[in-house]
C-alpha cells in the first residue's frame, strides 16, 4: 500500500457536509482520503487533489469529479484560480511524510535504510539533506536541530557534524548516524527520529509551507467551510491549533475593552481527535496523529 490513510472516516465525516460542494485534498499521496471524499460527492461535486511528489501521480483517480494538481500546497490559492475556483466548501491536509516516502529507502526519509541524504518531497528541487548537512554553517545547523528537532544538545550535534565533514563529505544516512554511535542504545531510536525530522523539515520548508497553506485556506474557504488538518508532531499541531483559535501563529490578537477578539474559525471539537487503539495497532504511523477541524466564521 502506498499510504494507509489516518483517521479516514473521522476526517471525511468532518469535511464533507455538502455532496454538491467543491473540496480540496492538499496531500493526495496514495489517494486514500481523496477516494473516500469522491465517494461521498454527487455528480455536481468536485475534488481537487494536490501533491508535489511525482510518485503520487501514479495514484491518480479516474473520475470526472476529481482533478490532481502536481503542485506544492503552498500554491493552493493560485493553483485553484487556474481552474476557475475561488471558493471551496472544505479543505483537508494530512501532513507529514507518506508511508511510501518512508518505505522507499532510496529517498532517505527513513532512519532504518542506508540511503543518500535526500529527504526531498519534491525531487525536482535543488535543496536536499546532503546540502543541509554539508553546506550549512554550525549556527544554522544548531538552530535546525533545536527548533525543528527539539534536541537540547543541538549545538554539540552541529559541532560534531562540522568537525567530521572537514575531512570527508557526509553522503548517506549511515554516514550521518555513525557520527553519533556513542549514544546509549536506549536513546538511539528517539534521537534519530528527532534528528531526521529536523533535517526533513528544513529541506522541505514544512513549517513555512504549512503557514502559507493555512492562511490561503482561510482565503478560499466559503463562510461555513471546513478546514481539517491531521498533524504528526507538536510543531505542526501548535501552528494549526493557534491558527484555528485566533488566526495567528504567534503573539496575541487585538482584544476589545471586554477582552474579546474577532475569531476566524469555530472549532468543531475543543480537543484534538486521535486514532483509537485499533487503528494504531493496524497502522503504527497513526500513533502520533492529531486531527483538528475548524469552521470558517
Short mmCIF file of C-alpha atoms in Angstrom, two decimals, residues 34-288:
data_model
loop_
_atom_site.label_atom_id
_atom_site.label_comp_id
_atom_site.label_asym_id
_atom_site.label_seq_id
_atom_site.Cartn_x
_atom_site.Cartn_y
_atom_site.Cartn_z
CA UNK A 34 -9.45 11.50 -1.82
CA UNK A 35 -11.19 8.28 -2.83
CA UNK A 36 -13.36 8.43 0.26
CA UNK A 37 -14.22 12.09 -0.39
CA UNK A 38 -15.11 11.40 -4.04
CA UNK A 39 -17.36 8.50 -2.98
CA UNK A 40 -19.45 10.95 -0.95
CA UNK A 41 -19.86 13.56 -3.69
CA UNK A 42 -22.81 13.89 -6.03
CA UNK A 43 -22.33 14.33 -9.76
CA UNK A 44 -22.21 18.08 -9.08
CA UNK A 45 -19.43 17.76 -6.51
CA UNK A 46 -15.74 18.29 -7.23
CA UNK A 47 -12.45 17.44 -5.53
CA UNK A 48 -9.04 18.92 -6.29
CA UNK A 49 -6.02 16.99 -5.02
CA UNK A 50 -2.55 18.47 -4.53
CA UNK A 51 0.76 16.61 -4.39
CA UNK A 52 4.26 17.76 -5.32
CA UNK A 53 5.69 14.21 -5.29
CA UNK A 54 5.92 12.79 -8.81
CA UNK A 55 5.40 9.27 -7.43
CA UNK A 56 1.93 10.27 -6.22
CA UNK A 57 0.78 10.96 -9.79
CA UNK A 58 0.68 7.20 -10.39
CA UNK A 59 -2.25 7.01 -7.97
CA UNK A 60 -4.48 9.38 -9.93
CA UNK A 61 -8.23 8.74 -9.64
CA UNK A 62 -10.08 8.17 -12.90
CA UNK A 63 -13.23 10.08 -12.06
CA UNK A 64 -14.64 13.27 -13.65
CA UNK A 65 -15.28 14.62 -10.15
CA UNK A 66 -11.52 14.58 -9.40
CA UNK A 67 -8.57 16.66 -10.62
CA UNK A 68 -5.00 16.04 -9.44
CA UNK A 69 -2.67 19.05 -9.38
CA UNK A 70 1.07 18.30 -9.30
CA UNK A 71 1.95 21.22 -7.05
CA UNK A 72 3.02 22.07 -3.51
CA UNK A 73 0.02 23.14 -1.44
CA UNK A 74 1.78 26.39 -0.63
CA UNK A 75 0.44 27.45 -4.04
CA UNK A 76 -3.12 26.47 -3.13
CA UNK A 77 -4.88 29.73 -3.92
CA UNK A 78 -3.26 30.49 -7.27
CA UNK A 79 -3.47 26.88 -8.44
CA UNK A 80 -7.20 26.75 -7.79
CA UNK A 81 -7.69 30.03 -9.61
CA UNK A 82 -6.10 28.46 -12.67
CA UNK A 83 -9.03 26.03 -12.66
CA UNK A 84 -11.55 28.84 -12.18
CA UNK A 85 -12.08 28.09 -8.49
CA UNK A 86 -12.06 30.96 -6.00
CA UNK A 87 -14.09 29.47 -3.13
CA UNK A 88 -14.40 25.94 -1.75
CA UNK A 89 -16.53 24.12 0.82
CA UNK A 90 -13.77 22.23 2.58
CA UNK A 91 -10.03 21.60 2.73
CA UNK A 92 -8.21 18.56 4.12
CA UNK A 93 -4.48 18.37 4.86
CA UNK A 94 -2.88 15.14 6.12
CA UNK A 95 0.59 16.48 6.90
CA UNK A 96 3.97 14.82 7.12
CA UNK A 97 5.61 12.04 5.14
CA UNK A 98 3.64 9.34 3.38
CA UNK A 99 4.22 5.64 4.08
CA UNK A 100 5.57 5.32 0.54
CA UNK A 101 8.16 8.03 1.12
CA UNK A 102 9.32 6.33 4.32
CA UNK A 103 9.36 2.89 2.73
CA UNK A 104 11.22 4.00 -0.41
CA UNK A 105 14.63 3.64 1.22
CA UNK A 106 16.46 5.45 -1.56
CA UNK A 107 14.58 8.68 -0.70
CA UNK A 108 16.50 8.96 2.60
CA UNK A 109 13.49 9.66 4.85
CA UNK A 110 13.79 6.54 6.99
CA UNK A 111 16.28 6.05 9.80
CA UNK A 112 16.26 2.32 9.01
CA UNK A 113 17.73 2.45 5.49
CA UNK A 114 21.20 3.33 4.28
CA UNK A 115 20.47 5.79 1.50
CA UNK A 116 21.76 9.03 0.01
CA UNK A 117 20.96 12.05 2.17
CA UNK A 118 17.98 13.32 0.22
CA UNK A 119 14.61 13.74 2.04
CA UNK A 120 13.05 15.83 -0.73
CA UNK A 121 9.29 15.53 -1.11
CA UNK A 122 9.71 17.25 -4.47
CA UNK A 123 12.64 15.54 -6.19
CA UNK A 124 12.88 18.44 -8.66
CA UNK A 125 14.03 20.95 -6.05
CA UNK A 126 17.75 21.60 -5.56
CA UNK A 127 17.98 21.66 -1.76
CA UNK A 128 18.37 18.22 -0.22
CA UNK A 129 19.58 16.79 3.08
CA UNK A 130 23.14 16.39 1.82
CA UNK A 131 23.39 20.13 1.16
CA UNK A 132 21.94 20.96 4.57
CA UNK A 133 24.38 18.69 6.41
CA UNK A 134 27.47 19.58 4.39
CA UNK A 135 26.93 23.24 3.48
CA UNK A 136 25.06 24.90 6.36
CA UNK A 137 27.23 26.61 8.94
CA UNK A 138 27.37 25.44 12.55
CA UNK A 139 24.92 28.05 13.90
CA UNK A 140 22.32 27.27 11.22
CA UNK A 141 22.56 23.53 11.89
CA UNK A 142 22.22 24.08 15.63
CA UNK A 143 19.07 26.16 15.09
CA UNK A 144 17.55 23.48 12.86
CA UNK A 145 18.22 20.71 15.39
CA UNK A 146 16.93 22.79 18.29
CA UNK A 147 13.82 24.34 16.76
CA UNK A 148 12.75 21.59 14.34
CA UNK A 149 14.00 18.51 16.19
CA UNK A 150 13.63 19.86 19.73
CA UNK A 151 17.06 18.43 20.51
CA UNK A 152 18.58 20.02 23.60
CA UNK A 153 22.12 19.05 22.60
CA UNK A 154 21.75 20.87 19.27
CA UNK A 155 24.97 22.89 19.49
CA UNK A 156 27.10 19.83 20.20
CA UNK A 157 25.49 17.92 17.34
CA UNK A 158 26.19 20.77 14.92
CA UNK A 159 29.78 20.97 16.16
CA UNK A 160 30.30 17.23 15.63
CA UNK A 161 28.96 17.39 12.07
CA UNK A 162 31.08 20.40 11.09
CA UNK A 163 34.19 18.72 12.55
CA UNK A 164 33.68 15.45 10.67
CA UNK A 165 32.74 16.95 7.32
CA UNK A 166 36.08 18.81 7.15
CA UNK A 167 37.75 15.51 6.33
CA UNK A 168 35.02 13.72 4.41
CA UNK A 169 31.68 14.66 2.89
CA UNK A 170 28.73 13.14 4.72
CA UNK A 171 26.97 11.33 1.88
CA UNK A 172 24.47 8.86 3.31
CA UNK A 173 22.10 8.35 6.21
CA UNK A 174 24.53 5.78 7.65
CA UNK A 175 27.41 8.26 7.39
CA UNK A 176 25.33 10.66 9.47
CA UNK A 177 24.23 8.08 12.03
CA UNK A 178 27.80 6.84 12.55
CA UNK A 179 28.78 10.27 13.86
CA UNK A 180 26.57 9.62 16.88
CA UNK A 181 27.39 5.97 17.52
CA UNK A 182 28.44 6.94 21.04
CA UNK A 183 24.81 7.33 22.10
CA UNK A 184 23.43 4.78 24.57
CA UNK A 185 21.21 2.16 22.84
CA UNK A 186 18.04 3.15 24.72
CA UNK A 187 18.24 6.70 23.30
CA UNK A 188 19.10 5.89 19.70
CA UNK A 189 15.64 5.48 18.12
CA UNK A 190 14.11 8.64 19.54
CA UNK A 191 17.25 10.66 18.81
CA UNK A 192 17.45 9.64 15.15
CA UNK A 193 13.72 10.25 14.70
CA UNK A 194 14.14 13.81 16.01
CA UNK A 195 17.32 14.41 14.01
CA UNK A 196 15.83 13.21 10.74
CA UNK A 197 12.64 15.17 11.40
CA UNK A 198 14.63 18.37 11.86
CA UNK A 199 16.57 17.92 8.62
CA UNK A 200 13.44 16.93 6.67
CA UNK A 201 11.54 20.00 7.87
CA UNK A 202 14.37 22.25 6.71
CA UNK A 203 14.75 20.53 3.33
CA UNK A 204 11.04 20.84 2.57
CA UNK A 205 10.40 24.11 4.46
CA UNK A 206 7.48 22.28 6.04
CA UNK A 207 6.52 24.80 8.72
CA UNK A 208 6.67 27.79 6.37
CA UNK A 209 4.66 25.88 3.79
CA UNK A 210 2.08 24.92 6.44
CA UNK A 211 1.66 28.56 7.48
CA UNK A 212 1.14 29.65 3.88
CA UNK A 213 -1.41 26.90 3.31
CA UNK A 214 -3.38 27.78 6.45
CA UNK A 215 -3.59 31.46 5.51
CA UNK A 216 -4.64 30.64 1.96
CA UNK A 217 -7.19 28.11 3.24
CA UNK A 218 -8.95 30.87 5.12
CA UNK A 219 -8.95 32.98 1.96
CA UNK A 220 -10.52 30.32 -0.27
CA UNK A 221 -12.99 28.75 2.17
CA UNK A 222 -16.60 29.88 1.98
CA UNK A 223 -18.18 31.06 5.24
CA UNK A 224 -19.16 27.82 6.96
CA UNK A 225 -16.48 25.95 5.02
CA UNK A 226 -14.36 23.46 6.92
CA UNK A 227 -10.61 23.09 7.38
CA UNK A 228 -9.48 19.64 8.58
CA UNK A 229 -5.80 19.16 9.44
CA UNK A 230 -4.07 15.98 10.61
CA UNK A 231 -0.63 16.65 12.11
CA UNK A 232 2.05 14.30 13.42
CA UNK A 233 4.27 16.31 15.76
CA UNK A 234 3.90 19.18 18.19
CA UNK A 235 5.46 21.81 15.90
CA UNK A 236 2.74 21.29 13.28
CA UNK A 237 -0.08 20.87 15.76
CA UNK A 238 0.86 24.03 17.63
CA UNK A 239 0.62 26.12 14.44
CA UNK A 240 -2.71 24.56 13.45
CA UNK A 241 -4.18 24.95 16.93
CA UNK A 242 -3.21 28.62 17.22
CA UNK A 243 -4.39 29.46 13.71
CA UNK A 244 -7.79 27.88 14.24
CA UNK A 245 -8.09 29.64 17.60
CA UNK A 246 -7.26 33.20 16.56
CA UNK A 247 -5.90 33.28 13.00
CA UNK A 248 -2.35 33.87 14.23
CA UNK A 249 0.81 31.79 14.66
CA UNK A 250 2.40 33.82 17.45
CA UNK A 251 1.52 36.72 19.68
CA UNK A 252 -1.99 37.59 20.81
CA UNK A 253 -4.92 39.04 18.83
CA UNK A 254 -6.15 42.55 19.48
CA UNK A 255 -8.94 42.50 22.04
CA UNK A 256 -11.73 44.95 22.77
CA UNK A 257 -12.30 46.54 26.17
CA UNK A 258 -14.15 43.41 27.28
CA UNK A 259 -11.27 41.12 26.38
CA UNK A 260 -12.98 39.67 23.30
CA UNK A 261 -11.30 39.24 19.92
CA UNK A 262 -12.57 38.51 16.43
CA UNK A 263 -12.41 34.78 15.78
CA UNK A 264 -11.75 33.36 12.32
CA UNK A 265 -12.81 29.75 12.97
CA UNK A 266 -15.09 27.86 15.30
CA UNK A 267 -13.63 24.55 16.46
CA UNK A 268 -15.82 21.50 15.86
CA UNK A 269 -14.29 19.94 18.99
CA UNK A 270 -12.22 21.74 21.60
CA UNK A 271 -9.70 18.90 21.82
CA UNK A 272 -7.83 17.19 19.03
CA UNK A 273 -9.16 13.87 17.73
CA UNK A 274 -6.67 11.00 17.94
CA UNK A 275 -6.75 7.48 16.47
CA UNK A 276 -8.16 4.71 18.64
CA UNK A 277 -6.14 1.71 19.78
CA UNK A 278 -7.42 -0.46 16.92
CA UNK A 279 -6.21 1.97 14.25
CA UNK A 280 -2.82 2.38 15.93
CA UNK A 281 -2.47 -1.41 16.11
CA UNK A 282 -3.25 -1.70 12.39
CA UNK A 283 -1.17 1.33 11.38
CA UNK A 284 1.67 2.23 13.76
CA UNK A 285 2.28 5.52 11.93
CA UNK A 286 -1.08 6.74 13.22
CA UNK A 287 0.10 6.76 16.84
CA UNK A 288 1.20 10.42 16.85
#
